[in-house]
Short mmCIF file of C-alpha atoms in Angstrom, two decimals:
data_model
loop_
_atom_site.label_atom_id
_atom_site.label_comp_id
_atom_site.label_asym_id
_atom_site.label_seq_id
_atom_site.Cartn_x
_atom_site.Cartn_y
_atom_site.Cartn_z
CA MET H 1 76.80 96.72 129.24
CA SER H 2 78.50 94.70 126.49
CA LEU H 3 82.23 94.03 126.58
CA SER H 4 84.45 95.24 123.75
CA VAL H 5 87.60 93.19 123.18
CA VAL H 6 90.67 94.78 121.64
CA ILE H 7 93.73 92.72 120.77
CA VAL H 8 97.13 94.42 120.92
CA GLY H 9 100.17 92.48 119.71
CA GLY H 10 103.64 92.87 118.31
CA LEU H 11 107.25 91.91 118.93
CA HIS H 12 108.11 95.51 119.86
CA ALA H 13 107.39 95.03 123.56
CA ASP H 14 107.96 98.64 124.67
CA ALA H 15 105.67 99.94 121.92
CA ARG H 16 103.04 97.34 122.81
CA ARG H 17 103.08 98.24 126.52
CA ALA H 18 102.87 101.95 125.71
CA THR H 19 99.86 101.29 123.47
CA VAL H 20 98.07 99.28 126.14
CA ALA H 21 98.80 101.95 128.77
CA ARG H 22 97.41 104.61 126.45
CA LEU H 23 94.20 102.64 125.93
CA LEU H 24 93.72 102.05 129.66
CA ALA H 25 94.19 105.77 130.27
CA ASP H 26 91.83 106.84 127.47
CA VAL H 27 88.94 104.39 127.91
CA PRO H 28 87.21 104.44 131.32
CA GLY H 29 86.32 101.01 132.64
CA GLY H 30 89.06 99.30 130.66
CA VAL H 31 91.32 96.48 131.85
CA ALA H 32 94.25 94.68 130.25
CA LEU H 33 94.49 90.89 130.22
CA HIS H 34 97.97 89.46 129.64
CA HIS H 35 99.31 85.91 129.57
CA ASP H 36 103.07 85.78 130.09
CA LEU H 37 104.40 82.83 128.14
CA ALA H 38 107.94 83.39 129.41
CA THR H 39 107.05 81.30 132.48
CA ALA H 40 106.25 78.23 130.36
CA ALA H 41 109.52 76.53 131.32
CA ALA H 42 108.10 76.20 134.83
CA GLY H 43 105.00 74.46 133.45
CA THR H 44 102.51 77.32 133.65
CA VAL H 45 101.46 80.53 131.98
CA VAL H 46 101.03 83.51 134.31
CA ARG H 47 97.86 85.55 133.76
CA THR H 48 97.43 89.11 135.01
CA VAL H 49 94.52 91.54 134.84
CA ARG H 50 95.27 95.21 135.40
CA ASP H 51 93.72 98.61 134.95
CA ALA H 52 95.32 102.05 134.70
CA THR H 53 96.21 101.95 138.41
CA GLY H 54 97.93 98.56 138.53
CA ILE H 55 97.40 94.80 138.94
CA LEU H 56 93.86 93.75 139.86
CA SER H 57 94.37 89.98 139.88
CA ALA H 58 96.87 87.29 138.92
CA GLY H 59 96.67 83.56 138.33
CA GLU H 60 98.20 80.67 136.47
CA ALA H 61 97.09 78.45 133.61
CA PRO H 62 98.76 75.04 133.17
CA LEU H 63 100.42 74.16 129.88
CA VAL H 64 98.34 72.16 127.42
CA ASP H 65 100.34 69.40 125.66
CA ASP H 66 103.57 71.20 126.60
CA CYS H 67 102.36 74.22 124.63
CA ALA H 68 102.18 77.68 126.19
CA CYS H 69 100.19 79.12 123.32
CA CYS H 70 97.64 76.30 123.69
CA ALA H 71 97.28 77.21 127.37
CA LEU H 72 96.61 80.79 126.31
CA ARG H 73 93.91 79.63 123.88
CA GLU H 74 92.21 77.52 126.58
CA ASP H 75 92.32 80.24 129.24
CA LEU H 76 91.59 83.37 127.21
CA VAL H 77 87.87 83.04 126.46
CA PRO H 78 86.81 81.96 130.02
CA GLU H 79 88.67 84.95 131.44
CA LEU H 80 87.06 87.32 128.96
CA ARG H 81 83.63 85.89 129.76
CA ARG H 82 84.29 86.47 133.45
CA LEU H 83 85.09 90.11 132.69
CA ALA H 84 81.99 90.39 130.52
CA ASP H 85 79.82 89.07 133.34
CA ASP H 86 81.11 91.43 136.02
CA GLY H 87 78.94 94.27 134.66
CA VAL H 88 81.70 96.81 135.25
CA THR H 89 84.30 96.26 132.55
CA ARG H 90 83.64 98.15 129.34
CA LEU H 91 86.83 97.30 127.47
CA ALA H 92 89.14 94.26 127.69
CA VAL H 93 92.52 94.88 126.10
CA VAL H 94 94.16 91.54 125.36
CA GLU H 95 97.88 92.28 125.41
CA LEU H 96 99.50 89.41 123.55
CA TRP H 97 102.88 88.05 124.53
CA ASP H 98 105.74 88.91 122.16
CA SER H 99 105.54 86.19 119.51
CA VAL H 100 101.80 85.39 119.71
CA GLU H 101 100.11 86.27 116.42
CA PRO H 102 96.92 88.33 116.55
CA ARG H 103 95.03 86.39 113.89
CA ALA H 104 94.89 83.17 115.92
CA MET H 105 93.75 84.96 119.07
CA ALA H 106 91.18 87.13 117.29
CA GLU H 107 89.62 84.03 115.77
CA VAL H 108 89.60 82.24 119.15
CA VAL H 109 87.80 85.19 120.78
CA VAL H 110 85.24 85.50 117.98
CA ALA H 111 84.60 81.74 118.03
CA GLY H 112 83.98 82.10 121.77
CA GLY H 113 81.03 84.37 121.08
CA LEU H 114 82.69 87.62 122.15
CA THR H 115 82.96 90.88 120.23
CA VAL H 116 86.35 91.96 118.91
CA THR H 117 86.14 95.65 118.04
CA GLY H 118 89.78 96.15 117.11
CA VAL H 119 93.11 94.45 116.39
CA VAL H 120 96.26 96.52 116.77
CA THR H 121 99.92 95.83 116.17
CA ALA H 122 102.22 98.20 118.05
CA VAL H 123 105.29 99.30 116.11
CA ASP H 124 108.46 101.27 116.72
CA PRO H 125 109.51 102.25 113.16
CA ALA H 126 113.18 102.24 114.14
CA LEU H 127 112.95 98.51 114.87
CA LEU H 128 111.08 97.63 111.68
CA LEU H 129 114.04 96.76 109.44
CA PRO H 130 116.01 94.94 112.17
CA CYS H 131 112.97 92.71 112.83
CA LEU H 132 112.31 92.01 109.15
CA GLY H 133 115.97 91.17 108.66
CA ASN H 134 116.16 88.78 111.62
CA GLY H 135 116.07 85.22 110.34
CA ASP H 136 116.76 83.69 113.76
CA ASP H 137 114.38 81.05 115.05
CA LEU H 138 112.09 82.25 117.84
CA ALA H 139 113.35 79.35 119.94
CA ASP H 140 116.91 80.69 119.78
CA CYS H 141 115.65 84.05 121.08
CA GLY H 142 113.56 82.61 123.93
CA LEU H 143 110.36 83.60 122.12
CA ALA H 144 108.96 80.22 121.03
CA ALA H 145 105.35 79.62 122.07
CA ALA H 146 105.70 75.82 122.00
CA ALA H 147 108.39 73.17 121.83
CA THR H 148 107.45 72.58 118.19
CA ASP H 149 107.51 76.29 117.25
CA ARG H 150 109.68 76.65 114.13
CA ARG H 151 108.84 80.24 113.24
CA THR H 152 111.47 82.94 112.80
CA VAL H 153 111.51 86.47 114.17
CA ALA H 154 111.10 87.97 110.69
CA ASP H 155 108.17 85.92 109.45
CA THR H 156 106.34 86.23 112.78
CA PHE H 157 106.71 90.00 112.83
CA ALA H 158 105.62 90.29 109.20
CA ARG H 159 102.37 88.44 109.93
CA GLN H 160 101.74 90.48 113.08
CA LEU H 161 102.22 93.68 111.11
CA GLU H 162 100.21 92.80 108.02
CA TYR H 163 97.16 91.27 109.74
CA ALA H 164 96.22 94.21 111.95
CA PRO H 165 94.02 96.93 110.38
CA VAL H 166 95.37 99.42 112.95
CA LEU H 167 99.04 100.15 113.60
CA ALA H 168 99.91 101.97 116.82
CA VAL H 169 103.10 103.82 115.97
CA VAL H 170 105.28 104.64 118.97
CA ASP H 171 108.24 106.61 117.65
CA SER H 172 111.35 106.13 119.77
CA GLY H 173 113.05 109.15 118.25
CA GLU H 174 115.58 106.99 116.39
CA ALA H 175 113.29 106.41 113.41
CA ASP H 176 113.92 108.33 110.19
CA GLU H 177 111.92 108.98 107.03
CA GLU H 178 113.10 105.71 105.49
CA ASP H 179 111.77 103.73 108.46
CA ARG H 180 108.39 105.46 108.33
CA GLU H 181 108.16 105.03 104.57
CA LEU H 182 108.97 101.32 104.88
CA LEU H 183 106.11 100.94 107.35
CA ALA H 184 103.71 102.76 105.03
CA GLN H 185 104.65 100.61 102.03
CA LEU H 186 104.53 97.30 103.89
CA HIS H 187 100.94 97.87 105.02
CA PRO H 188 99.47 100.73 102.99
CA THR H 189 95.84 100.00 103.92
CA ALA H 190 96.44 100.12 107.69
CA ARG H 191 95.20 103.00 109.79
CA GLN H 192 98.28 104.39 111.52
CA VAL H 193 97.71 106.02 114.90
CA ARG H 194 100.47 107.86 116.70
CA VAL H 195 100.91 106.88 120.36
CA ALA H 196 102.78 109.31 122.58
CA PRO H 197 103.34 108.05 126.13
CA GLY H 198 102.58 110.57 128.86
CA GLU H 199 99.83 112.48 127.09
CA HIS H 200 96.71 113.39 129.05
CA ALA H 201 93.87 110.85 128.99
CA ASP H 202 91.44 111.50 126.15
CA PRO H 203 88.40 109.24 125.56
CA ARG H 204 88.08 110.81 122.10
CA SER H 205 91.67 110.01 121.13
CA PRO H 206 92.33 108.60 117.62
CA LEU H 207 93.58 105.35 119.17
CA ALA H 208 90.43 104.83 121.24
CA ALA H 209 88.27 105.59 118.21
CA ALA H 210 90.26 103.20 116.00
CA VAL H 211 90.08 100.21 118.33
CA LEU H 212 86.36 100.60 118.97
CA ALA H 213 85.43 101.03 115.30
CA GLY H 214 84.71 97.34 114.69
CA PHE H 215 86.55 94.33 113.30
CA ASP H 216 85.58 91.62 110.80
CA ALA H 217 87.60 88.45 111.43
CA GLU H 218 86.36 86.77 108.26
CA ALA H 219 87.37 89.70 106.07
CA ALA H 220 90.74 89.95 107.84
CA ALA H 221 91.44 86.27 107.14
CA ALA H 222 90.46 86.68 103.48
CA ALA H 223 92.85 89.62 103.18
CA GLN H 224 95.71 87.29 104.17
CA HIS H 225 94.82 84.45 101.79
CA PRO H 226 97.35 84.36 98.92
CA ALA H 227 94.57 84.07 96.33
CA CYS H 228 92.93 87.35 97.31
CA ALA H 229 95.40 89.18 99.56
CA LEU H 230 95.43 92.96 99.31
CA LEU H 231 99.07 93.22 98.26
CA PRO H 232 100.85 96.60 98.21
CA ALA H 233 100.97 98.64 95.02
CA GLU H 234 104.01 100.13 93.28
CA ALA H 235 105.73 102.82 95.34
CA ASP H 236 109.06 104.62 95.52
CA ALA H 237 109.86 107.27 98.14
CA HIS H 238 112.53 108.15 100.73
CA GLY H 239 114.83 105.39 99.48
CA VAL H 240 112.18 102.65 99.85
CA SER H 241 110.59 100.87 96.90
CA THR H 242 107.78 98.42 96.32
CA PHE H 243 108.10 96.49 93.05
CA VAL H 244 105.05 94.63 91.75
CA TRP H 245 105.71 91.89 89.21
CA HIS H 246 102.74 90.44 87.34
CA ARG H 247 102.99 87.96 84.45
CA ARG H 248 100.74 85.43 82.64
CA ARG H 249 103.38 82.77 81.91
CA PRO H 250 104.42 79.99 84.32
CA PHE H 251 107.85 79.59 85.88
CA HIS H 252 110.26 76.88 84.84
CA PRO H 253 110.67 74.95 88.13
CA GLU H 254 114.44 74.35 87.90
CA ARG H 255 115.35 77.90 86.87
CA LEU H 256 113.18 79.43 89.59
CA TYR H 257 114.56 77.06 92.22
CA ALA H 258 118.13 78.01 91.24
CA ALA H 259 117.26 81.70 91.66
CA LEU H 260 115.49 81.38 95.03
CA GLU H 261 118.37 82.57 97.21
CA ASP H 262 118.93 85.71 95.14
CA LEU H 263 115.22 86.46 94.96
CA THR H 264 114.67 85.89 98.68
CA CYS H 265 117.56 88.14 99.68
CA ALA H 266 116.68 90.88 97.18
CA ALA H 267 114.13 92.54 99.50
CA ALA H 268 113.37 92.94 103.18
CA ARG H 269 109.91 91.53 102.47
CA SER H 270 108.36 89.73 99.50
CA ARG H 271 105.04 87.94 99.15
CA GLY H 272 102.38 86.91 96.69
CA ARG H 273 101.26 84.00 94.58
CA PHE H 274 103.00 82.18 91.76
CA TRP H 275 102.51 79.58 89.06
CA LEU H 276 104.83 76.64 88.33
CA ALA H 277 104.74 74.93 84.94
CA ASP H 278 105.05 71.40 86.34
CA LYS H 279 102.14 72.06 88.76
CA PRO H 280 99.90 74.21 86.55
CA ASP H 281 96.74 73.64 88.57
CA VAL H 282 98.22 74.62 91.97
CA LEU H 283 98.22 78.15 93.40
CA LEU H 284 101.49 78.56 95.29
CA HIS H 285 102.10 81.04 98.10
CA TRP H 286 105.37 83.02 98.27
CA ASP H 287 106.20 84.41 101.73
CA ALA H 288 109.72 85.72 102.42
CA ALA H 289 111.31 87.77 105.20
CA GLY H 290 114.63 87.70 107.03
CA GLY H 291 116.38 85.98 104.13
CA ALA H 292 114.12 82.92 104.42
CA LEU H 293 111.37 81.80 102.06
CA CYS H 294 108.26 79.77 102.81
CA VAL H 295 106.52 78.17 99.84
CA GLU H 296 103.15 76.51 100.37
CA SER H 297 100.30 75.19 98.27
CA ALA H 298 97.15 77.31 98.67
CA GLY H 299 94.94 74.88 96.81
CA PRO H 300 93.83 74.98 93.18
CA TRP H 301 93.53 77.98 90.93
CA LEU H 302 89.87 78.69 90.26
CA ALA H 303 90.47 78.00 86.58
CA SER H 304 91.28 74.40 87.56
CA LEU H 305 87.97 73.83 89.34
CA PRO H 306 84.83 72.46 87.70
CA ASP H 307 82.03 74.98 87.34
CA ALA H 308 79.96 73.22 90.00
CA ALA H 309 82.67 73.87 92.62
CA TRP H 310 82.58 77.64 92.15
CA ASP H 311 79.52 78.00 94.36
CA LEU H 312 81.63 76.66 97.25
CA VAL H 313 84.25 79.38 96.82
CA PRO H 314 83.87 82.56 98.94
CA PRO H 315 82.68 85.60 96.96
CA VAL H 316 85.85 87.55 97.79
CA ARG H 317 87.95 84.82 96.16
CA ARG H 318 85.78 84.85 93.02
CA ALA H 319 86.03 88.65 92.87
CA ALA H 320 89.83 88.55 93.16
CA ALA H 321 90.03 85.92 90.43
CA ALA H 322 87.83 88.01 88.16
CA LEU H 323 90.31 90.90 88.38
CA ASP H 324 93.11 88.60 87.19
CA TRP H 325 91.10 86.57 84.68
CA HIS H 326 92.74 85.68 81.36
CA PRO H 327 90.82 84.11 78.44
CA GLU H 328 93.29 81.22 78.18
CA HIS H 329 94.65 80.70 81.69
CA GLY H 330 91.90 82.06 83.93
CA ASP H 331 93.34 83.32 87.23
CA CYS H 332 96.68 81.49 86.87
CA CYS H 333 99.42 84.10 87.04
CA GLN H 334 102.52 85.44 88.76
CA HIS H 335 101.81 88.21 91.26
CA LEU H 336 104.82 88.90 93.46
CA VAL H 337 105.53 92.05 95.47
CA PHE H 338 108.97 93.05 96.80
CA THR H 339 109.40 95.87 99.36
CA SER H 340 112.74 97.14 100.64
CA PRO H 341 115.10 100.07 101.01
CA GLY H 342 117.65 100.13 98.17
CA LEU H 343 115.68 97.74 95.98
CA ASP H 344 117.28 96.86 92.62
CA ARG H 345 114.10 96.85 90.55
CA ASP H 346 115.78 96.29 87.17
CA GLY H 347 117.97 93.46 88.39
CA LEU H 348 115.02 91.83 90.13
CA ALA H 349 112.86 92.09 87.01
CA ARG H 350 115.58 90.55 84.83
CA LEU H 351 116.06 87.65 87.24
CA LEU H 352 112.34 86.94 87.47
CA GLU H 353 111.89 87.11 83.68
CA SER H 354 114.75 84.62 83.21
CA CYS H 355 112.84 82.08 85.32
CA LEU H 356 109.75 82.05 83.09
CA LEU H 357 109.19 79.47 80.39
CA THR H 358 110.80 80.37 77.08
CA ASP H 359 108.61 80.81 74.01
CA ALA H 360 109.42 77.26 72.87
CA GLU H 361 108.73 75.77 76.33
CA TYR H 362 105.50 77.68 76.60
CA ALA H 363 104.34 76.58 73.16
CA ALA H 364 104.90 72.91 74.08
CA GLY H 365 101.75 73.06 76.25
CA ARG H 366 100.63 71.74 79.61
CA THR H 367 101.31 68.07 78.93
CA ALA H 368 104.97 68.89 78.31
CA TRP H 369 105.09 71.31 81.26
CA LYS H 370 104.04 68.59 83.66
CA ARG H 371 107.05 66.49 82.59
CA LEU H 372 109.52 69.17 83.71
CA PRO H 373 111.69 68.24 86.73
CA PRO H 374 109.69 68.77 89.99
CA ALA H 375 112.32 70.96 91.66
CA PHE H 376 109.93 72.33 94.30
CA ASP H 377 108.77 68.99 95.68
CA ILE H 378 111.34 69.18 98.48
CA LEU H 379 109.98 72.58 99.61
CA LEU H 380 106.38 71.46 99.29
CA GLU H 381 107.15 68.18 101.06
CA VAL H 382 105.51 66.26 98.22
#
């Protein structure tokens, strides 16, 4: 009997535990494997294995280079292989600790030769906006996975939410239509499955079906890459809006840099790719949540690559570029998406437009663009 591995994550701990409990109740022969990183201060990570009736075994894994998440990586695959070899376990539910991101663990499990059939992020819609608005460092909240962990609550939760193809929605009763609409707009392609604690076990439940349907780690990673991410489309309902801004002209680096604070705080969540005039060959990633913005280089635009290099580019990237292709600039463009309750679309559009090159600046051409002040070098650590 082959072992199916399902990864359940999310900062909403009560929702995550309820989701795991539901899976253990619905799928016979299932166990949950959990590494508690809260014990890292004592030098170890505590591992437990349990089924629907309670704890089956417990152990410890030592820290690796003073990193609790590294200890989890080292210990996870051997434990899953042990479960696979016992001939009894049908399903291993890997319940991630609060701030551990599902992408890293899914890729570790797949690289270990095991089969991931589902990745789930458990969500309480009432906690969605508070998490996305929380710019505190994980370390300040006791949620850092390593001494060098510099992530925030907001950006960690955003990645947990947007990576998983299945969202287990555990409604606390405090959520309203705005909360549920925000969830739908943030991850419109996700399969949402309602989880109600206390229901009778059902092996045919929508949750069990969703997590056993199959998972493609390579496709999931591609869907997160800024060059080909499946970004949300325009939407406006129940007081929540998603504004998609797409242009073919580069930003003036100084004007955009001056507007960053206003742009970052304009929405609960914004993401996408953008084009700077002084770095016309570089695809830049925009990733903002909790009032903080992360800007990173995602490599060259395809239009900047020689033809011979295109064969080295994944087909999904070439397909995404083809959708955006322009006769003059190729795939170079602005594609930014802002999602939030109470979004000021018109004000946001005016501010973004004001950051583009003027007609005269644009007409000066790339040689002149590259001489513009490199205002983003400090963010890009150039």
